[in-house]
Amino acid sequence: MGMTVFVLLFVFFILLILSVPISFSIGIATLVTMLVSMDLTPAVTTIAQRMVGGLDSFALLAIPFFVLSGLIMGKGGIAKRLIECAMALIGALPGGLALVNVVSCMLFGAISGSAVAATSAIGSFMLPEMKKKGYDPNFSAAVTAAAATTGMLIPPSNILIIYAIASGGVSIAALFMAGYLPGILVGLSLMVVCMIYAKRQGYPTEDRLPLRLVAQKCLAAVPSLFLIFLVIGGIIGGIFTATEAGAIAVFYSMFLSMGVYREVKMSEFPSLLLKSAETTAIVLLLIGASTAMSWLLSFENIPQTFSDFLLALSDNPIIILLLINLVLIVVGAFLDMTPAVLIFTPIFLPVAMQLGMSPLQFGIMMVLNLSIGLCSPPVGAVLFVTCAIAKTKLENIIKPLIPLYFAMFVVLMLVTFVPWVSEAFPRWLGL
Amino acid sequence: MNSVIKYLDKTLAAALMLVMASILLCVSWQVISRYMLKDPSSVTEELARFLLIWVGMLGAVYAYRTNSHLGLNLVLDKMSPVYKRMTQVLIQLLVIVFSALVLVFGGYELVDLTLELKQISAALSINMGIVYAVLPISGILLIIYSLVNLSNLFSGKVLETTTQESV
């Protein structure tokens, strides 16, 4: 087993550093490792078979749908309405615009399921606005990047679907419910940091709007927010599966953006279909290649061996959990979320379960960990997009990010050591 | 030669749009048949699953063509143009080897085996070999696009890398 792990890791890292696409790096590393102990024909046939086998799943169908509805929503004037609603409700608090930024990112990230989409949709509106009112653009960019990642935990969320598949059968409905409280807690903790920072800097607050206007702005956001209700309500109520909910989300977002708001033309639909096929395929190829790799891992009994090794390191479960968190944060800073979840779930989940953690809690912990990584340098699409919009450099937003990391880290510790945070909602709903 | 590649690009894009639209229709029909007709269709469920495999593999080719597969481009972005081009040539060669061995050869073996064993799908009663045929097809397309990339690299161009996130 030592030899296998060494070959697999060595080839994978070399390929990764050479900038070979991650899905191909996984596939090639798996192939090379298998060829050490196997003939060519059975090795390549097994990989081919595992790859298509990994893609053959009804639950995976939810991903192209949520990607597509996210793309439609991103174009459909929904961001603007969510921002105005948040502005009317919390703009008058200290650091009002920063808070509005966080809440809009949470809502839009939840609806669109993409942190990058949330960053560009909310950031391109909020960042210039915050600059106009005297906010430090580096701070504003940092807040946007951190807040955009909350959509990964707040459902509907593609990454939770991918985790459900990687973990081998955790209920998607239960995961969706489990993500709510931690996602909202991250948002709230970021808001606390924003308020303290804004008070110190003496940033202005927004004017309080008359009640009639507040109600009007909130009403205008209702059709957009109804999507969350429709999708989540339908899944939790057992009316439809996550996949069917995805298809319904596509039709509802089409109805809203094309029919009601009229900001997307029917003629744009084919290009959105193509874009969603591309994004989905990037994820699917990763899933296919990782399925082949996790077959190899379990064939060589690696998860069990690794788990024994890790558990032998310390008798203290707290130390082991902290160690897992540390590894995941570092991984998240380099790897994108999808490959990270696909590669590390089969390795770490058995350890966490032996320590008494439920697959539900572990999934939320992992996604939160990787969310911190998503807005950490050196790699992170969210960071690059916010920097581009805020017209600032990556190195300038690190300092304002530090208190935000701290806030996220506090919630991460809560999620790691208090099972209730992730499990209360699903249990309460009987999932 | 360029016009052949352009034709291939267009066909691939059109096929992906068509398959995505079909998946959407299949799953919608699934919901409708279950709630309105009280007779859930198992055919559309299976069809949607098989079409997703095709979207996954053909879309992976398309994403390769647009150079949007996720990669750790830290080192590549820091390289001088000459080294960058050499590394990109190496990447193309690796993708060609993987595609030829696993997707074309392994995929062909898998298709051959399934056809021979007459492995039939439950609802549609089609041979699974037809579904798996997407492996060698996408493998051949990946090799073609890698060769296109190679010819671009040898004529002095550097491939653009993109920053994006998966989901």
Coordinates of C-alpha atoms in Angstrom, one line a residue:
Chain A
M1 CA 0.0 0.0 0.0
G2 CA 2.9 2.4 0.8
M3 CA 4.1 2.1 -2.8
T4 CA 0.7 2.7 -4.3
V5 CA 0.0 5.8 -2.2
F6 CA 3.5 7.2 -3.0
V7 CA 3.1 6.7 -6.8
L8 CA -0.5 8.1 -6.8
L9 CA 0.4 11.2 -4.8
F10 CA 3.7 11.8 -6.6
V11 CA 2.3 11.7 -10.1
F12 CA -0.8 13.7 -9.1
F13 CA 1.3 16.5 -7.5
I14 CA 3.8 16.7 -10.4
L15 CA 0.9 16.9 -12.9
L16 CA -0.9 19.5 -10.7
I17 CA 2.2 21.7 -10.6
L18 CA 2.6 21.4 -14.3
S19 CA -0.9 22.9 -14.6
V20 CA -2.4 19.8 -16.2
P21 CA -6.2 20.1 -15.7
I22 CA -7.1 18.6 -12.4
S23 CA -9.5 16.0 -13.9
F24 CA -6.8 14.8 -16.2
S25 CA -4.3 14.8 -13.4
I26 CA -6.5 12.5 -11.3
G27 CA -7.1 10.3 -14.3
I28 CA -3.5 10.0 -15.3
A29 CA -2.3 9.5 -11.7
T30 CA -4.8 6.7 -11.3
L31 CA -3.8 5.1 -14.6
V32 CA 0.0 5.2 -13.8
T33 CA -0.7 3.8 -10.3
M34 CA -2.8 0.9 -11.6
L35 CA -0.2 0.0 -14.2
V36 CA 2.3 -0.7 -11.4
S37 CA 0.3 -3.8 -10.5
M38 CA -2.0 -4.4 -13.4
D39 CA -1.9 -5.1 -17.2
L40 CA -2.8 -2.3 -19.6
T41 CA -6.1 -3.7 -20.9
P42 CA -7.8 -4.4 -17.6
A43 CA -6.5 -1.2 -16.1
V44 CA -7.8 1.1 -18.9
T45 CA -11.1 -0.8 -19.1
T46 CA -11.6 -0.5 -15.4
I47 CA -11.0 3.2 -15.4
A48 CA -13.3 3.7 -18.4
Q49 CA -16.0 1.7 -16.7
R50 CA -15.7 3.5 -13.4
M51 CA -15.7 6.9 -15.1
V52 CA -19.1 6.3 -16.9
G53 CA -20.3 4.5 -13.8
G54 CA -19.6 7.6 -11.7
L55 CA -21.7 9.8 -14.1
D56 CA -24.7 7.5 -14.2
S57 CA -26.7 9.0 -11.4
F58 CA -30.1 10.6 -11.3
A59 CA -29.0 12.9 -8.4
L60 CA -26.2 14.4 -10.5
L61 CA -28.8 15.7 -12.9
A62 CA -29.6 18.4 -10.4
I63 CA -26.3 20.1 -11.1
P64 CA -26.8 21.2 -14.7
F65 CA -30.3 22.5 -13.7
F66 CA -29.1 24.6 -10.8
V67 CA -26.2 25.8 -12.9
L68 CA -28.6 26.8 -15.7
S69 CA -31.1 28.5 -13.4
G70 CA -28.2 30.3 -11.7
L71 CA -27.0 31.6 -15.1
I72 CA -30.5 32.8 -16.0
M73 CA -30.9 34.5 -12.6
G74 CA -27.5 36.1 -12.9
K75 CA -28.7 38.0 -15.9
G76 CA -32.2 38.7 -14.8
G77 CA -32.2 41.8 -12.7
I78 CA -32.6 39.7 -9.6
A79 CA -29.5 41.0 -7.9
K80 CA -30.7 44.6 -8.1
R81 CA -34.0 43.8 -6.4
L82 CA -32.3 41.7 -3.6
I83 CA -29.9 44.6 -2.9
E84 CA -32.7 47.2 -2.8
C85 CA -34.7 45.0 -0.4
A86 CA -31.6 44.5 1.9
M87 CA -30.9 48.2 1.7
A88 CA -34.4 49.1 2.9
L89 CA -34.2 46.7 5.8
I90 CA -30.7 47.1 7.2
G91 CA -29.1 50.0 5.4
A92 CA -29.6 52.3 8.4
L93 CA -27.5 50.2 10.8
P94 CA -23.8 51.0 11.4
G95 CA -21.8 50.0 8.3
G96 CA -25.1 49.7 6.5
L97 CA -23.7 49.2 3.0
A98 CA -21.3 46.5 4.1
L99 CA -24.1 44.7 5.8
V100 CA -26.3 45.1 2.7
N101 CA -23.4 43.6 0.7
V102 CA -23.2 40.5 3.0
V103 CA -27.0 39.9 3.0
S104 CA -27.3 40.3 -0.7
C105 CA -24.4 37.9 -1.3
M106 CA -26.0 35.4 1.0
L107 CA -29.4 35.6 -0.8
F108 CA -28.0 35.7 -4.3
G109 CA -25.4 33.0 -3.5
A110 CA -28.2 30.8 -2.2
I111 CA -30.4 31.4 -5.3
S112 CA -27.6 31.1 -7.9
G113 CA -25.5 28.5 -6.1
S114 CA -22.3 30.0 -7.3
A115 CA -19.9 32.1 -5.3
V116 CA -18.4 33.6 -8.4
A117 CA -21.8 34.6 -9.8
A118 CA -22.7 36.2 -6.5
T119 CA -19.4 38.1 -6.4
S120 CA -19.8 39.5 -9.9
A121 CA -23.6 40.2 -9.6
I122 CA -23.5 41.8 -6.2
G123 CA -20.0 43.1 -6.3
S124 CA -20.3 45.0 -9.5
F125 CA -23.2 46.9 -8.0
M126 CA -22.2 47.3 -4.4
L127 CA -18.4 47.9 -4.7
P128 CA -18.8 51.2 -6.6
E129 CA -21.6 52.3 -4.3
M130 CA -19.5 51.6 -1.2
K131 CA -16.6 53.5 -2.7
K132 CA -18.8 56.5 -3.4
K133 CA -19.8 56.6 0.3
G134 CA -16.2 56.5 1.5
Y135 CA -15.6 52.8 2.2
D136 CA -12.1 51.5 1.7
P137 CA -12.3 49.6 -1.6
N138 CA -9.9 46.9 -0.2
F139 CA -12.2 46.3 2.7
S140 CA -15.3 46.3 0.5
A141 CA -13.6 43.7 -1.8
A142 CA -12.7 41.5 1.1
V143 CA -16.2 41.6 2.5
T144 CA -17.7 40.7 -0.9
A145 CA -15.3 37.7 -1.4
A146 CA -16.0 36.3 2.1
A147 CA -19.7 36.8 1.9
A148 CA -20.0 35.3 -1.6
T149 CA -18.9 31.9 -0.2
T150 CA -21.9 31.6 2.2
G151 CA -24.0 30.6 -0.8
M152 CA -22.1 27.3 -0.8
L153 CA -23.7 26.3 2.5
I154 CA -27.1 28.0 2.1
P155 CA -29.2 25.8 -0.2
P156 CA -29.8 25.0 -3.0
S157 CA -26.1 24.3 -3.3
N158 CA -24.4 22.2 -5.9
I159 CA -21.4 21.5 -3.8
L160 CA -23.6 19.8 -1.2
I161 CA -25.1 17.6 -4.0
I162 CA -21.5 16.7 -5.0
Y163 CA -20.7 15.9 -1.4
A164 CA -23.9 13.8 -1.1
I165 CA -22.6 11.7 -4.0
A166 CA -19.0 11.5 -2.9
S167 CA -20.1 10.4 0.6
G168 CA -22.1 7.6 -0.9
G169 CA -25.7 8.4 -0.1
V170 CA -26.2 11.2 2.5
S171 CA -29.6 12.6 1.9
I172 CA -29.5 15.8 -0.2
A173 CA -32.6 17.1 1.5
A174 CA -31.0 16.6 5.0
L175 CA -27.7 18.2 3.8
F176 CA -29.6 21.2 2.4
M177 CA -31.3 21.7 5.8
A178 CA -28.1 21.2 7.6
G179 CA -26.4 24.0 5.6
Y180 CA -28.9 26.7 6.6
L181 CA -27.8 27.5 10.2
P182 CA -24.0 27.4 9.6
G183 CA -24.4 29.5 6.4
I184 CA -26.5 32.1 8.2
L185 CA -24.1 32.1 11.2
V186 CA -21.2 32.8 8.9
G187 CA -23.2 35.7 7.4
L188 CA -24.0 37.1 10.8
S189 CA -20.4 36.8 12.0
L190 CA -19.2 38.6 9.0
M191 CA -21.8 41.3 9.6
V192 CA -20.5 41.7 13.2
V193 CA -17.0 42.3 11.9
C194 CA -18.4 44.8 9.4
M195 CA -20.2 46.8 12.1
I196 CA -17.2 47.0 14.3
Y197 CA -15.0 48.0 11.4
A198 CA -17.4 50.6 10.1
K199 CA -17.9 52.1 13.6
R200 CA -14.1 52.5 14.0
Q201 CA -13.7 54.1 10.6
G202 CA -16.8 56.3 11.1
Y203 CA -18.4 55.1 7.9
P204 CA -21.8 56.8 7.1
T205 CA -25.1 54.9 7.5
E206 CA -27.9 55.0 5.0
D207 CA -31.1 57.0 5.6
R208 CA -34.0 55.2 7.1
L209 CA -36.7 54.8 4.5
P210 CA -40.4 55.4 5.3
L211 CA -42.2 52.2 6.1
R212 CA -44.3 52.3 3.0
L213 CA -41.1 52.3 0.8
V214 CA -39.6 49.5 2.9
A215 CA -42.6 47.4 2.3
Q216 CA -42.5 48.2 -1.4
K217 CA -38.9 47.2 -1.8
C218 CA -39.4 44.0 0.1
L219 CA -42.4 43.1 -2.1
A220 CA -40.4 43.7 -5.2
A221 CA -37.9 41.0 -4.0
V222 CA -40.6 38.5 -3.2
P223 CA -40.7 36.8 -6.6
S224 CA -36.9 36.2 -6.6
L225 CA -37.0 34.9 -3.0
F226 CA -40.0 32.7 -3.9
L227 CA -37.5 30.5 -5.9
I228 CA -35.8 29.4 -2.6
F229 CA -39.2 28.7 -1.1
L230 CA -40.3 26.7 -4.2
V231 CA -37.2 24.6 -4.4
I232 CA -36.5 24.0 -0.7
G233 CA -40.1 23.6 0.2
G234 CA -40.6 21.1 -2.6
I235 CA -37.6 19.0 -1.6
I236 CA -38.3 19.1 2.2
G237 CA -42.0 18.5 1.7
G238 CA -41.1 15.4 -0.3
I239 CA -43.1 16.8 -3.3
F240 CA -40.2 16.4 -5.6
T241 CA -36.5 15.2 -5.7
A242 CA -33.6 17.6 -5.8
T243 CA -33.2 16.9 -9.5
E244 CA -36.8 17.7 -10.3
A245 CA -36.6 20.8 -8.1
G246 CA -33.6 21.8 -10.3
A247 CA -35.8 21.5 -13.5
I248 CA -38.5 23.5 -11.8
A249 CA -36.0 26.2 -10.8
V250 CA -35.0 26.5 -14.4
F251 CA -38.5 27.1 -15.6
Y252 CA -39.3 29.5 -12.7
S253 CA -36.1 31.5 -13.4
M254 CA -37.0 31.6 -17.1
F255 CA -40.5 32.8 -16.3
L256 CA -39.1 35.5 -14.0
S257 CA -36.2 36.8 -16.1
M258 CA -37.8 36.4 -19.5
G259 CA -41.5 36.8 -18.8
V260 CA -41.8 39.2 -15.8
Y261 CA -38.6 41.3 -15.6
R262 CA -37.8 40.9 -19.4
E263 CA -34.1 41.2 -18.9
V264 CA -33.1 38.0 -20.7
K265 CA -34.2 37.3 -24.3
M266 CA -35.4 34.0 -25.5
S267 CA -32.7 34.1 -28.1
E268 CA -30.0 34.1 -25.4
F269 CA -31.3 30.7 -24.1
P270 CA -29.3 28.4 -26.4
S271 CA -26.0 30.1 -25.3
L272 CA -27.0 29.7 -21.7
L273 CA -27.7 26.0 -22.3
L274 CA -24.2 25.6 -23.8
K275 CA -22.6 27.5 -20.9
S276 CA -24.4 25.3 -18.4
A277 CA -23.4 22.1 -20.3
E278 CA -19.7 23.3 -20.2
T279 CA -19.8 24.1 -16.5
T280 CA -21.6 20.8 -15.7
A281 CA -19.1 18.8 -17.8
I282 CA -16.1 20.3 -16.0
V283 CA -17.7 19.0 -12.8
L284 CA -18.7 15.7 -14.3
L285 CA -15.3 14.9 -15.7
L286 CA -13.9 15.5 -12.2
I287 CA -16.5 13.2 -10.7
G288 CA -15.8 10.5 -13.3
A289 CA -12.0 10.7 -12.8
S290 CA -12.4 10.8 -9.0
T291 CA -14.8 7.8 -9.1
A292 CA -12.0 5.8 -10.8
M293 CA -9.5 7.0 -8.2
S294 CA -11.7 6.2 -5.2
W295 CA -12.2 2.8 -6.7
L296 CA -8.4 2.4 -6.7
L297 CA -8.1 3.8 -3.2
S298 CA -10.6 1.3 -1.7
F299 CA -9.2 -1.5 -3.8
E300 CA -5.9 -0.9 -2.1
N301 CA -7.7 -0.4 1.2
I302 CA -6.2 3.1 1.6
P303 CA -9.0 4.9 3.4
Q304 CA -8.9 2.3 6.2
T305 CA -5.1 2.4 6.4
F306 CA -5.0 6.2 6.4
S307 CA -7.8 6.3 9.0
D308 CA -5.8 3.9 11.3
F309 CA -2.7 6.0 10.8
L310 CA -4.5 9.3 11.7
L311 CA -6.2 7.8 14.7
A312 CA -2.9 6.4 16.0
L313 CA -1.5 9.9 16.0
S314 CA -3.4 11.0 19.0
D315 CA -5.9 9.7 21.5
N316 CA -7.5 13.1 21.6
P317 CA -10.4 13.4 19.0
I318 CA -10.2 17.2 19.3
I319 CA -6.6 17.2 18.0
I320 CA -7.5 14.9 15.1
L321 CA -10.4 17.0 14.1
L322 CA -8.3 20.2 14.3
L323 CA -5.7 18.4 12.1
I324 CA -8.4 17.5 9.5
N325 CA -9.6 21.1 9.5
L326 CA -6.0 22.4 9.0
V327 CA -5.4 20.1 6.1
L328 CA -8.7 21.0 4.5
I329 CA -8.1 24.8 4.8
V330 CA -4.7 24.4 3.2
V331 CA -6.2 22.2 0.5
G332 CA -9.0 24.7 -0.1
A333 CA -6.5 27.5 -0.6
F334 CA -5.1 25.6 -3.5
L335 CA -7.7 23.4 -5.0
D336 CA -11.2 24.3 -6.2
M337 CA -14.0 23.0 -4.0
T338 CA -15.3 20.3 -6.3
P339 CA -12.1 18.3 -6.7
A340 CA -11.3 18.9 -3.0
V341 CA -14.6 17.4 -2.0
L342 CA -14.3 14.5 -4.4
I343 CA -10.8 13.6 -3.4
F344 CA -10.9 14.2 0.4
T345 CA -14.4 12.9 1.3
P346 CA -13.5 9.2 0.8
I347 CA -10.3 9.7 2.8
F348 CA -11.5 11.8 5.7
L349 CA -15.1 10.8 6.2
P350 CA -14.3 7.3 7.6
V351 CA -12.0 9.0 10.2
A352 CA -14.6 11.5 11.2
M353 CA -17.2 8.8 11.5
Q354 CA -15.0 6.7 13.7
L355 CA -14.7 9.8 15.9
G356 CA -18.5 9.9 16.2
M357 CA -19.2 12.6 13.7
S358 CA -22.2 12.1 11.4
P359 CA -21.7 12.3 7.6
L360 CA -24.0 15.3 7.7
Q361 CA -21.9 17.3 10.1
F362 CA -18.7 16.3 8.4
G363 CA -20.1 17.5 5.0
I364 CA -21.0 20.9 6.4
M365 CA -17.6 21.2 8.2
M366 CA -15.8 20.3 5.0
V367 CA -17.7 22.7 2.8
L368 CA -17.2 25.5 5.4
N369 CA -13.5 24.8 5.5
L370 CA -13.2 24.9 1.8
S371 CA -15.3 28.1 1.7
I372 CA -12.6 29.7 3.8
G373 CA -10.1 28.4 1.2
L374 CA -12.2 29.7 -1.6
C375 CA -11.6 33.3 -0.5
S376 CA -7.9 32.7 0.5
P377 CA -4.9 33.3 -1.7
P378 CA -3.0 32.1 -3.7
V379 CA -5.8 30.5 -5.8
G380 CA -9.4 31.5 -5.7
A381 CA -11.7 32.6 -8.5
V382 CA -13.8 34.6 -6.0
L383 CA -10.7 36.7 -5.0
F384 CA -9.7 37.4 -8.6
V385 CA -13.2 38.5 -9.6
T386 CA -13.6 40.8 -6.6
C387 CA -10.2 42.3 -7.1
A388 CA -11.0 42.9 -10.8
I389 CA -14.3 44.6 -9.9
A390 CA -12.8 46.7 -7.1
K391 CA -9.8 47.5 -9.3
T392 CA -7.4 46.5 -6.5
K393 CA -4.6 44.0 -6.1
L394 CA -4.8 40.7 -4.3
E395 CA -2.1 41.6 -1.8
N396 CA -4.1 44.7 -0.7
I397 CA -7.2 42.8 0.3
I398 CA -5.4 40.3 2.5
K399 CA -5.2 42.6 5.6
P400 CA -8.9 43.5 5.6
L401 CA -9.7 39.7 5.1
I402 CA -8.0 38.7 8.3
P403 CA -10.8 39.7 10.7
L404 CA -13.3 38.1 8.3
Y405 CA -11.3 34.8 8.3
F406 CA -11.4 35.0 12.1
A407 CA -15.2 35.3 12.1
M408 CA -15.5 32.4 9.7
F409 CA -13.1 30.4 11.8
V410 CA -15.2 30.9 14.9
V411 CA -18.2 29.4 13.1
L412 CA -16.0 26.6 11.8
M413 CA -15.1 25.7 15.3
L414 CA -18.8 25.7 16.3
V415 CA -19.6 23.5 13.4
T416 CA -16.8 21.1 14.2
F417 CA -17.4 20.7 17.9
V418 CA -21.2 21.3 18.2
P419 CA -23.1 18.7 16.2
W420 CA -26.3 20.6 17.0
V421 CA -25.4 23.5 14.7
S422 CA -25.7 21.3 11.6
E423 CA -28.0 18.6 12.8
A424 CA -30.8 20.6 14.6
F425 CA -32.6 21.7 11.4
P426 CA -32.7 18.3 9.6
R427 CA -33.6 16.5 12.8
W428 CA -36.4 19.0 13.5
L429 CA -37.9 18.3 10.1
G430 CA -37.5 14.6 10.5
L431 CA -35.0 14.2 7.7
Chain B
M1 CA -8.3 22.4 -42.3
N2 CA -9.4 25.4 -40.3
S3 CA -12.9 25.2 -41.8
V4 CA -13.2 21.6 -40.8
I5 CA -12.3 22.5 -37.2
K6 CA -14.8 25.3 -37.2
Y7 CA -17.4 22.9 -38.5
L8 CA -16.5 20.5 -35.7
D9 CA -16.8 23.3 -33.1
K10 CA -20.2 24.2 -34.3
T11 CA -21.5 20.7 -34.4
L12 CA -20.2 19.9 -30.9
A13 CA -21.8 23.1 -29.5
A14 CA -25.1 22.4 -31.3
A15 CA -25.1 18.8 -30.0
L16 CA -24.5 20.0 -26.4
M17 CA -27.4 22.5 -26.6
L18 CA -29.7 19.8 -28.0
V19 CA -28.8 17.2 -25.4
M20 CA -29.1 19.7 -22.5
A21 CA -32.5 20.8 -23.8
S22 CA -33.5 17.1 -24.1
I23 CA -32.4 16.4 -20.5
L24 CA -34.5 19.4 -19.3
L25 CA -37.6 18.1 -21.2
C26 CA -37.1 14.5 -19.9
V27 CA -37.0 15.6 -16.3
S28 CA -39.9 18.0 -16.7
W29 CA -41.9 15.2 -18.3
Q30 CA -40.9 13.1 -15.3
V31 CA -42.6 15.6 -12.9
I32 CA -45.6 16.0 -15.2
S33 CA -46.1 12.3 -15.6
R34 CA -45.9 11.7 -11.9
Y35 CA -48.2 14.4 -10.8
M36 CA -50.7 15.0 -13.6
L37 CA -50.9 11.5 -15.2
K38 CA -50.2 9.6 -11.9
D39 CA -48.0 7.3 -14.0
P40 CA -44.3 8.1 -13.5
S41 CA -42.3 7.4 -16.6
S42 CA -39.3 5.2 -16.1
V43 CA -38.2 5.7 -19.7
T44 CA -37.5 9.5 -19.3
E45 CA -35.6 8.9 -16.0
E46 CA -33.2 6.5 -17.7
L47 CA -33.0 8.6 -20.8
A48 CA -32.0 11.7 -18.7
R49 CA -29.3 9.7 -16.9
F50 CA -27.8 8.4 -20.2
L51 CA -27.9 11.9 -21.8
L52 CA -26.1 13.3 -18.8
I53 CA -23.3 10.8 -19.4
W54 CA -23.1 12.2 -22.9
V55 CA -23.2 15.8 -21.8
G56 CA -20.4 15.0 -19.3
M57 CA -18.1 13.5 -21.8
L58 CA -18.9 15.7 -24.9
G59 CA -19.0 18.8 -22.6
A60 CA -15.6 17.9 -21.3
V61 CA -14.3 18.0 -24.9
Y62 CA -16.0 21.4 -25.3
A63 CA -14.5 22.7 -22.1
Y64 CA -11.1 21.4 -23.2
R65 CA -11.5 23.3 -26.5
T66 CA -12.3 26.5 -24.6
N67 CA -9.5 25.8 -22.2
S68 CA -11.7 26.1 -19.2
H69 CA -11.0 22.9 -17.3
L70 CA -9.9 23.7 -13.8
G71 CA -6.2 23.6 -13.2
L72 CA -3.7 24.9 -10.7
N73 CA -2.1 27.5 -13.0
L74 CA 0.1 29.1 -10.3
V75 CA 3.4 27.9 -11.8
L76 CA 2.3 28.2 -15.4
D77 CA 1.3 31.8 -15.0
K78 CA 4.8 32.7 -13.6
M79 CA 6.7 31.0 -16.5
S80 CA 8.4 32.9 -19.3
P81 CA 6.6 32.4 -22.6
V82 CA 9.1 29.9 -23.9
Y83 CA 8.8 27.6 -20.8
K84 CA 5.0 28.2 -20.8
R85 CA 4.8 26.9 -24.3
M86 CA 6.9 23.9 -23.6
T87 CA 4.8 23.0 -20.6
Q88 CA 1.6 23.4 -22.6
V89 CA 3.0 21.1 -25.3
L90 CA 3.7 18.5 -22.6
I91 CA 0.1 18.9 -21.3
Q92 CA -1.3 18.3 -24.8
L93 CA 0.8 15.2 -25.1
L94 CA -0.3 13.9 -21.7
V95 CA -4.0 14.5 -22.6
I96 CA -3.4 12.6 -25.9
V97 CA -1.9 9.6 -24.2
F98 CA -4.7 9.5 -21.6
S99 CA -7.4 9.9 -24.2
A100 CA -5.9 7.3 -26.4
L101 CA -5.4 4.7 -23.7
V102 CA -8.4 5.2 -21.4
L103 CA -11.1 6.8 -23.5
V104 CA -10.4 5.3 -26.9
F105 CA -8.9 2.0 -26.1
G106 CA -10.4 1.4 -22.7
G107 CA -13.7 2.8 -23.9
Y108 CA -13.7 0.6 -27.0
E109 CA -13.0 -2.5 -24.9
L110 CA -15.8 -1.6 -22.6
V111 CA -18.2 -1.0 -25.5
D112 CA -17.1 -4.3 -27.1
L113 CA -17.6 -6.2 -23.8
T114 CA -21.1 -4.8 -23.2
L115 CA -22.2 -5.5 -26.8
E116 CA -20.9 -9.0 -26.5
L117 CA -22.6 -9.6 -23.2
K118 CA -25.8 -8.1 -24.5
Q119 CA -26.1 -5.8 -21.5
I120 CA -29.5 -4.2 -22.0
S121 CA -30.8 -1.2 -20.1
A122 CA -33.9 -1.7 -17.8
A123 CA -36.4 0.8 -19.2
L124 CA -35.3 1.7 -22.7
S125 CA -34.1 -1.8 -23.6
I126 CA -31.1 -0.4 -25.5
N127 CA -27.7 -2.0 -25.4
M128 CA -25.5 -0.2 -22.8
G129 CA -22.7 -0.3 -25.4
I130 CA -24.5 2.5 -27.2
V131 CA -24.4 4.7 -24.1
Y132 CA -20.7 3.9 -23.4
A133 CA -19.8 4.7 -27.1
V134 CA -19.5 8.3 -25.9
L135 CA -16.1 7.3 -24.3
P136 CA -14.2 6.5 -27.6
I137 CA -16.0 9.3 -29.4
S138 CA -15.0 11.9 -26.8
G139 CA -11.5 10.4 -26.7
I140 CA -11.1 10.9 -30.5
L141 CA -12.4 14.5 -30.2
L142 CA -10.0 15.3 -27.4
I143 CA -7.1 14.0 -29.4
I144 CA -8.2 16.1 -32.4
Y145 CA -8.4 19.2 -30.3
S146 CA -5.0 18.5 -28.6
L147 CA -3.5 18.2 -32.1
V148 CA -5.1 21.6 -33.0
N149 CA -3.6 23.1 -29.8
L150 CA -0.2 21.5 -30.6
S151 CA -0.2 23.1 -34.1
N152 CA -1.1 26.4 -32.5
L153 CA 1.7 26.0 -30.0
F154 CA 4.3 25.1 -32.6
S155 CA 3.3 28.2 -34.7
G156 CA 4.3 30.3 -31.7
K157 CA 1.0 30.9 -29.9
V158 CA 0.5 30.5 -26.1
L159 CA -2.8 29.1 -24.9
E160 CA -4.8 31.4 -22.7
T161 CA -5.6 30.1 -19.2
T162 CA -8.8 31.1 -17.5
T163 CA -9.7 31.6 -13.9
Q164 CA -12.9 30.0 -13.0
E165 CA -14.6 28.0 -10.3
S166 CA -16.5 24.8 -10.8
V167 CA -19.9 25.3 -9.2

